[in-house]
Amino acid sequence: MSDIRFTDMDDIELLAAAVRLAQDNATRGGGPFGALIAREGEVIATGSNRVTANLDPTAHAEVTAIRAACTKLGAFSLDGYVLISSCEPCPMCLASALWARVDRIVYAADRDDAARAGFDDTAFYQLFDSPRDTWPVPVVRHAGVDGTPPFTAWLNNPDRTEY
Amino acid sequence: MSDIRFTDMDDIELLAAAVRLAQDNATRGGGPFGALIAREGEVIATGSNRVTANLDPTAHAEVTAIRAACTKLGAFSLDGYVLISSCEPCPMCLASALWARVDRIVYAADRDDAARAGFDDTAFYQLFDSPRDTWPVPVVRHAGVDGTPPFTAWLNNPDRTEY
């Protein structure tokens, strides 16, 4: 990391800090992505890409930052917080941020910058925009099993915690 | 879990096992979702929704199963494996599976079944299909910071591990 004080920063300072995290991580051989979670200019958690370091394909910078922020807050919602990322979130990270209920997402580089460095962000966004029967990875509903009983169990459980 | 032997199972048996995981989790107040990672009918990892239990909005059943499988294999790729899920993966889980390089995804219930139980899967898929300027959550590129230097550092690092 760096000597930046993570307080009272505006979007440009926060973004610059996220890019610096990405740069530091890339210099050490990790994926060139950094992210942070902030509220009113105060950073509560940061994340760098840890896919290869942690052997976790879901450990993108944004996911890592979201998980760290939730751990710190003791909450599964980041309502009221902003996600700042060195690069446009991929579909996984974008949906992670939606599930985390962040207020806003700001980024610097975009999916095409990532693609030029060899990453699949653009390709995966294009898959989302294409019919599934054209995908290289089959994604198939199997009619042989009824998947709805768990939802009935959920709705019937008065102790459920909604999210 | 159950007394199922996770070996030599076909898709229907695997799907039934994933639905049972979902059912068990929902009965205990967790999200009504279960998933597993298998290869040639052999299950190597399972996952249930742990969002509220672990205070982690990314801990959907599929993500949990992917992380567990990678930990077990000591790898960040699930090339050669199949993801079996009690319900259609949401955009986060679908993209997680793409990044994990699974061969195939099979599911039972779908996004609309999840929506009827109060979950945002359908809503988030619809966001992916809508222009960003119509979204309730702003997702904005900020031109004030150059986000590309980390990619240069990445490409210039001979010790990088591609993924």
CSV table of C-alpha atoms in Angstrom, one decimal:
chain,number,residue,atom,x,y,z
A,1,MET,CA,0.0,0.0,0.0
A,2,SER,CA,1.1,3.6,0.4
A,3,ASP,CA,1.3,6.5,2.7
A,4,ILE,CA,-2.1,7.9,1.7
A,5,ARG,CA,-4.4,8.8,4.5
A,6,PHE,CA,-7.7,7.3,3.7
A,7,THR,CA,-9.9,10.1,5.1
A,8,ASP,CA,-11.9,12.9,3.5
A,9,MET,CA,-11.0,11.9,0.0
A,10,ASP,CA,-13.0,12.8,-3.0
A,11,ASP,CA,-13.7,10.4,-5.8
A,12,ILE,CA,-10.5,11.3,-7.7
A,13,GLU,CA,-8.3,10.7,-4.7
A,14,LEU,CA,-10.1,7.5,-3.9
A,15,LEU,CA,-9.8,6.3,-7.5
A,16,ALA,CA,-6.1,7.2,-7.5
A,17,ALA,CA,-5.7,5.1,-4.3
A,18,ALA,CA,-7.5,2.2,-6.0
A,19,VAL,CA,-5.2,2.4,-9.0
A,20,ARG,CA,-2.2,2.5,-6.7
A,21,LEU,CA,-3.4,-0.7,-5.1
A,22,ALA,CA,-3.7,-2.3,-8.5
A,23,GLN,CA,-0.3,-1.1,-9.5
A,24,ASP,CA,1.3,-2.4,-6.3
A,25,ASN,CA,-0.4,-5.8,-6.8
A,26,ALA,CA,0.6,-6.1,-10.4
A,27,THR,CA,4.2,-5.3,-9.5
A,28,ARG,CA,4.1,-8.2,-7.1
A,29,GLY,CA,2.7,-10.6,-9.8
A,30,GLY,CA,-0.9,-10.4,-8.8
A,31,GLY,CA,-3.8,-9.3,-11.0
A,32,PRO,CA,-3.7,-5.6,-11.9
A,33,PHE,CA,-6.8,-4.6,-10.0
A,34,GLY,CA,-7.5,-2.7,-6.8
A,35,ALA,CA,-10.7,-1.6,-5.1
A,36,LEU,CA,-12.0,0.0,-2.0
A,37,ILE,CA,-15.2,0.6,-0.1
A,38,ALA,CA,-15.7,4.1,1.2
A,39,ARG,CA,-18.3,6.3,2.8
A,40,GLU,CA,-18.2,10.1,2.8
A,41,GLY,CA,-14.6,10.0,1.7
A,42,GLU,CA,-13.5,7.6,4.4
A,43,VAL,CA,-12.2,4.2,3.3
A,44,ILE,CA,-13.3,1.3,5.4
A,45,ALA,CA,-11.8,-1.6,3.4
A,46,THR,CA,-9.5,-2.2,0.5
A,47,GLY,CA,-8.9,-5.2,-1.8
A,48,SER,CA,-6.5,-6.3,-4.4
A,49,ASN,CA,-6.9,-9.2,-6.9
A,50,ARG,CA,-6.0,-12.4,-5.0
A,51,VAL,CA,-7.1,-15.0,-7.6
A,52,THR,CA,-3.8,-16.7,-8.0
A,53,ALA,CA,-2.4,-15.8,-4.6
A,54,ASN,CA,-5.4,-17.3,-2.7
A,55,LEU,CA,-6.4,-20.0,-5.4
A,56,ASP,CA,-9.8,-18.4,-5.5
A,57,PRO,CA,-11.2,-17.4,-8.9
A,58,THR,CA,-13.8,-15.2,-7.2
A,59,ALA,CA,-11.2,-13.2,-5.4
A,60,HIS,CA,-11.3,-10.2,-7.7
A,61,ALA,CA,-10.3,-6.9,-6.1
A,62,GLU,CA,-13.9,-5.7,-5.7
A,63,VAL,CA,-15.1,-9.0,-4.2
A,64,THR,CA,-12.2,-8.9,-1.8
A,65,ALA,CA,-12.9,-5.3,-0.8
A,66,ILE,CA,-16.7,-6.1,-0.3
A,67,ARG,CA,-15.9,-9.1,1.9
A,68,ALA,CA,-13.4,-7.2,3.9
A,69,ALA,CA,-15.8,-4.3,4.4
A,70,CYS,CA,-18.6,-6.6,5.5
A,71,THR,CA,-16.3,-8.4,8.0
A,72,LYS,CA,-15.2,-5.0,9.4
A,73,LEU,CA,-18.8,-3.7,9.7
A,74,GLY,CA,-20.3,-7.0,10.9
A,75,ALA,CA,-23.0,-6.7,8.2
A,76,PHE,CA,-24.0,-8.3,5.0
A,77,SER,CA,-25.1,-5.0,3.5
A,78,LEU,CA,-23.0,-2.0,2.3
A,79,ASP,CA,-26.0,0.2,1.9
A,80,GLY,CA,-24.6,3.8,2.2
A,81,TYR,CA,-21.2,2.9,0.8
A,82,VAL,CA,-19.5,3.4,-2.5
A,83,LEU,CA,-17.3,0.9,-4.4
A,84,ILE,CA,-14.3,2.5,-6.0
A,85,SER,CA,-12.4,0.3,-8.4
A,86,SER,CA,-9.3,0.7,-10.5
A,87,CYS,CA,-11.2,-0.9,-13.4
A,88,GLU,CA,-14.7,-1.4,-14.5
A,89,PRO,CA,-16.2,-4.3,-12.5
A,90,CYS,CA,-16.7,-7.5,-14.4
A,91,PRO,CA,-20.2,-9.1,-14.4
A,92,MET,CA,-19.3,-11.1,-11.2
A,93,CYS,CA,-18.1,-8.0,-9.4
A,94,LEU,CA,-20.9,-5.8,-10.6
A,95,ALA,CA,-23.5,-8.3,-9.4
A,96,SER,CA,-21.5,-8.7,-6.1
A,97,ALA,CA,-21.8,-5.0,-5.6
A,98,LEU,CA,-25.6,-5.1,-6.4
A,99,TRP,CA,-26.1,-7.9,-3.8
A,100,ALA,CA,-24.0,-5.9,-1.3
A,101,ARG,CA,-26.4,-3.0,-1.9
A,102,VAL,CA,-23.7,-0.3,-2.4
A,103,ASP,CA,-25.0,3.1,-3.3
A,104,ARG,CA,-22.7,3.8,-6.2
A,105,ILE,CA,-19.8,2.4,-8.2
A,106,VAL,CA,-16.9,4.5,-9.7
A,107,TYR,CA,-14.1,3.1,-11.8
A,108,ALA,CA,-11.1,4.3,-13.9
A,109,ALA,CA,-10.0,1.9,-16.6
A,110,ASP,CA,-12.7,0.0,-18.4
A,111,ARG,CA,-13.4,-3.5,-19.7
A,112,ASP,CA,-11.6,-2.9,-23.0
A,113,ASP,CA,-8.5,-1.7,-21.2
A,114,ALA,CA,-8.6,-5.0,-19.3
A,115,ALA,CA,-9.2,-7.0,-22.5
A,116,ARG,CA,-6.0,-5.4,-24.0
A,117,ALA,CA,-4.1,-6.8,-21.0
A,118,GLY,CA,-5.5,-10.3,-21.7
A,119,PHE,CA,-8.5,-10.4,-19.4
A,120,ASP,CA,-12.0,-11.7,-20.2
A,121,ASP,CA,-14.1,-8.9,-18.9
A,122,THR,CA,-15.3,-7.8,-22.3
A,123,ALA,CA,-15.8,-11.4,-23.5
A,124,PHE,CA,-17.9,-12.2,-20.5
A,125,TYR,CA,-20.1,-9.1,-20.9
A,126,GLN,CA,-20.6,-10.1,-24.5
A,127,LEU,CA,-21.8,-13.6,-23.3
A,128,PHE,CA,-24.4,-11.9,-21.1
A,129,ASP,CA,-25.7,-10.2,-24.2
A,130,SER,CA,-25.8,-13.3,-26.3
A,131,PRO,CA,-28.2,-16.2,-26.4
A,132,ARG,CA,-27.1,-19.0,-24.2
A,133,ASP,CA,-27.3,-21.6,-26.9
A,134,THR,CA,-24.4,-19.8,-28.6
A,135,TRP,CA,-22.1,-20.0,-25.5
A,136,PRO,CA,-19.1,-22.2,-25.3
A,137,VAL,CA,-20.1,-23.2,-21.8
A,138,PRO,CA,-23.5,-25.0,-21.6
A,139,VAL,CA,-25.8,-23.5,-19.0
A,140,VAL,CA,-28.8,-25.8,-18.9
A,141,ARG,CA,-31.9,-26.2,-16.8
A,142,HIS,CA,-32.7,-29.8,-16.1
A,143,ALA,CA,-36.4,-30.5,-16.0
A,144,GLY,CA,-35.9,-33.8,-14.2
A,145,VAL,CA,-35.7,-32.3,-10.7
A,146,ASP,CA,-38.1,-30.0,-9.0
A,147,GLY,CA,-36.0,-27.1,-7.6
A,148,THR,CA,-38.8,-25.3,-5.8
A,149,PRO,CA,-39.2,-27.1,-2.5
A,150,PRO,CA,-36.3,-25.1,-0.9
A,151,PHE,CA,-38.2,-21.8,-1.6
A,152,THR,CA,-41.3,-23.2,0.1
A,153,ALA,CA,-39.1,-24.2,3.1
A,154,TRP,CA,-37.6,-20.7,3.1
A,155,LEU,CA,-41.0,-18.9,3.0
A,156,ASN,CA,-42.4,-21.2,5.7
A,157,ASN,CA,-39.4,-20.5,8.0
A,158,PRO,CA,-40.3,-17.7,10.4
A,159,ASP,CA,-36.7,-17.5,11.5
A,160,ARG,CA,-35.3,-16.7,8.0
A,161,THR,CA,-33.0,-13.7,7.7
A,162,GLU,CA,-33.8,-11.9,4.4
A,163,TYR,CA,-31.0,-10.3,2.4
B,1,MET,CA,-26.3,-32.9,4.6
B,2,SER,CA,-27.5,-36.5,3.9
B,3,ASP,CA,-26.5,-40.0,3.5
B,4,ILE,CA,-26.0,-39.7,-0.2
B,5,ARG,CA,-22.8,-41.2,-1.5
B,6,PHE,CA,-21.4,-38.6,-3.8
B,7,THR,CA,-19.9,-40.9,-6.4
B,8,ASP,CA,-21.0,-42.0,-9.9
B,9,MET,CA,-24.1,-39.9,-9.9
B,10,ASP,CA,-25.7,-38.7,-13.0
B,11,ASP,CA,-27.0,-35.2,-13.4
B,12,ILE,CA,-30.4,-36.0,-11.9
B,13,GLU,CA,-28.9,-37.4,-8.8
B,14,LEU,CA,-26.4,-34.6,-8.5
B,15,LEU,CA,-29.2,-32.0,-8.9
B,16,ALA,CA,-31.4,-33.8,-6.4
B,17,ALA,CA,-28.4,-33.6,-3.9
B,18,ALA,CA,-28.0,-29.9,-4.6
B,19,VAL,CA,-31.7,-29.3,-4.0
B,20,ARG,CA,-31.5,-31.2,-0.7
B,21,LEU,CA,-28.6,-29.0,0.4
B,22,ALA,CA,-30.8,-26.0,-0.4
B,23,GLN,CA,-33.7,-27.4,1.5
B,24,ASP,CA,-31.6,-28.2,4.5
B,25,ASN,CA,-30.1,-24.7,4.5
B,26,ALA,CA,-33.5,-23.1,4.2
B,27,THR,CA,-34.8,-25.2,7.1
B,28,ARG,CA,-32.1,-23.7,9.2
B,29,GLY,CA,-32.9,-20.2,8.2
B,30,GLY,CA,-30.2,-19.8,5.5
B,31,GLY,CA,-30.8,-18.8,1.9
B,32,PRO,CA,-32.6,-21.6,0.0
B,33,PHE,CA,-29.8,-22.4,-2.4
B,34,GLY,CA,-27.3,-25.4,-2.7
B,35,ALA,CA,-24.7,-26.2,-5.2
B,36,LEU,CA,-21.9,-28.6,-5.8
B,37,ILE,CA,-18.9,-29.2,-8.0
B,38,ALA,CA,-18.5,-32.6,-9.7
B,39,ARG,CA,-16.4,-34.4,-12.3
B,40,GLU,CA,-17.6,-37.6,-13.9
B,41,GLY,CA,-20.3,-38.0,-11.3
B,42,GLU,CA,-17.9,-37.5,-8.3
B,43,VAL,CA,-18.6,-34.6,-6.1
B,44,ILE,CA,-15.5,-32.8,-4.9
B,45,ALA,CA,-17.2,-29.9,-3.0
B,46,THR,CA,-20.5,-28.6,-1.9
B,47,GLY,CA,-21.9,-25.2,-0.9
B,48,SER,CA,-24.9,-23.7,0.6
B,49,ASN,CA,-25.9,-20.0,0.8
B,50,ARG,CA,-24.0,-18.4,3.6
B,51,VAL,CA,-24.7,-14.7,3.0
B,52,THR,CA,-26.4,-14.1,6.4
B,53,ALA,CA,-24.5,-16.7,8.4
B,54,ASN,CA,-21.1,-15.5,7.2
B,55,LEU,CA,-22.0,-11.8,6.8
B,56,ASP,CA,-20.7,-12.1,3.2
B,57,PRO,CA,-23.0,-10.9,0.4
B,58,THR,CA,-20.9,-12.9,-2.1
B,59,ALA,CA,-21.4,-16.2,-0.3
B,60,HIS,CA,-24.0,-17.6,-2.6
B,61,ALA,CA,-24.1,-21.4,-2.8
B,62,GLU,CA,-22.3,-21.6,-6.1
B,63,VAL,CA,-19.5,-19.2,-5.0
B,64,THR,CA,-19.2,-21.1,-1.8
B,65,ALA,CA,-18.9,-24.4,-3.7
B,66,ILE,CA,-16.4,-23.0,-6.2
B,67,ARG,CA,-14.2,-21.6,-3.4
B,68,ALA,CA,-14.3,-24.9,-1.6
B,69,ALA,CA,-13.5,-26.9,-4.7
B,70,CYS,CA,-10.5,-24.7,-5.5
B,71,THR,CA,-9.3,-25.0,-2.0
B,72,LYS,CA,-9.6,-28.8,-2.1
B,73,LEU,CA,-7.8,-29.0,-5.5
B,74,GLY,CA,-5.2,-26.4,-4.7
B,75,ALA,CA,-6.1,-24.7,-8.0
B,76,PHE,CA,-7.8,-21.5,-9.3
B,77,SER,CA,-9.3,-23.3,-12.3
B,78,LEU,CA,-12.1,-25.9,-12.3
B,79,ASP,CA,-11.6,-26.8,-15.9
B,80,GLY,CA,-13.0,-30.2,-16.4
B,81,TYR,CA,-15.6,-29.8,-13.7
B,82,VAL,CA,-19.3,-29.2,-13.7
B,83,LEU,CA,-21.3,-26.8,-11.5
B,84,ILE,CA,-24.6,-28.2,-10.3
B,85,SER,CA,-27.0,-25.8,-8.6
B,86,SER,CA,-30.4,-26.0,-7.0
B,87,CYS,CA,-31.3,-22.8,-8.8
B,88,GLU,CA,-30.2,-20.9,-11.9
B,89,PRO,CA,-27.0,-19.0,-11.0
B,90,CYS,CA,-27.5,-15.3,-10.6
B,91,PRO,CA,-25.2,-13.0,-12.7
B,92,MET,CA,-22.6,-13.1,-9.9
B,93,CYS,CA,-22.5,-16.8,-9.7
B,94,LEU,CA,-22.7,-17.3,-13.5
B,95,ALA,CA,-19.7,-15.1,-14.0
B,96,SER,CA,-17.9,-16.7,-11.1
B,97,ALA,CA,-18.4,-20.1,-12.8
B,98,LEU,CA,-17.0,-18.6,-16.1
B,99,TRP,CA,-13.9,-17.2,-14.3
B,100,ALA,CA,-13.5,-20.7,-12.6
B,101,ARG,CA,-13.6,-22.2,-16.1
B,102,VAL,CA,-16.1,-24.9,-15.4
B,103,ASP,CA,-17.1,-27.0,-18.3
B,104,ARG,CA,-20.8,-26.9,-17.8
B,105,ILE,CA,-23.6,-25.6,-15.5
B,106,VAL,CA,-26.8,-27.5,-14.7
B,107,TYR,CA,-29.6,-26.2,-12.5
B,108,ALA,CA,-33.2,-27.0,-11.4
B,109,ALA,CA,-35.3,-24.0,-10.3
B,110,ASP,CA,-34.8,-20.8,-12.3
B,111,ARG,CA,-34.5,-17.0,-11.7
B,112,ASP,CA,-38.3,-16.6,-11.7
B,113,ASP,CA,-38.8,-19.3,-9.0
B,114,ALA,CA,-36.2,-17.3,-7.0
B,115,ALA,CA,-38.0,-14.1,-7.7
B,116,ARG,CA,-41.3,-15.5,-6.4
B,117,ALA,CA,-39.5,-16.3,-3.1
B,118,GLY,CA,-38.3,-12.6,-2.9
B,119,PHE,CA,-34.9,-12.8,-4.4
B,120,ASP,CA,-33.4,-10.3,-6.9
B,121,ASP,CA,-32.0,-12.7,-9.5
B,122,THR,CA,-34.5,-11.7,-12.2
B,123,ALA,CA,-34.2,-8.1,-11.4
B,124,PHE,CA,-30.4,-8.2,-11.6
B,125,TYR,CA,-30.5,-10.0,-14.9
B,126,GLN,CA,-32.9,-7.3,-16.2
B,127,LEU,CA,-30.4,-4.6,-15.1
B,128,PHE,CA,-27.7,-6.3,-17.2
B,129,ASP,CA,-30.0,-6.0,-20.1
B,130,SER,CA,-30.8,-2.3,-19.5
B,131,PRO,CA,-28.8,0.9,-20.2
B,132,ARG,CA,-26.8,1.8,-17.2
B,133,ASP,CA,-28.2,5.3,-17.1
B,134,THR,CA,-31.6,3.8,-16.2
B,135,TRP,CA,-30.1,1.9,-13.2
B,136,PRO,CA,-31.0,2.9,-9.6
B,137,VAL,CA,-27.3,2.3,-8.7
B,138,PRO,CA,-25.0,4.7,-10.6
B,139,VAL,CA,-22.1,2.9,-12.2
B,140,VAL,CA,-19.8,5.5,-13.6
B,141,ARG,CA,-16.4,5.8,-15.2
B,142,HIS,CA,-14.4,8.7,-13.9
B,143,ALA,CA,-12.2,10.3,-16.5
B,144,GLY,CA,-10.1,12.1,-13.9
B,145,VAL,CA,-7.8,9.2,-13.2
B,146,ASP,CA,-5.8,7.1,-15.7
B,147,GLY,CA,-6.5,3.5,-14.8
B,148,THR,CA,-4.2,1.9,-17.3
B,149,PRO,CA,-0.8,1.9,-15.6
B,150,PRO,CA,-1.5,-1.3,-13.6
B,151,PHE,CA,-2.1,-3.1,-16.9
B,152,THR,CA,1.3,-1.9,-18.1
B,153,ALA,CA,2.9,-3.1,-14.9
B,154,TRP,CA,1.2,-6.5,-15.3
B,155,LEU,CA,2.3,-7.0,-18.9
B,156,ASN,CA,5.8,-5.9,-18.0
B,157,ASN,CA,6.1,-8.4,-15.1
B,158,PRO,CA,7.7,-11.6,-16.3
B,159,ASP,CA,6.6,-13.3,-13.0
B,160,ARG,CA,2.9,-12.7,-13.5
B,161,THR,CA,0.6,-15.7,-13.1
B,162,GLU,CA,-2.1,-15.5,-15.8
B,163,TYR,CA,-5.6,-16.7,-15.0
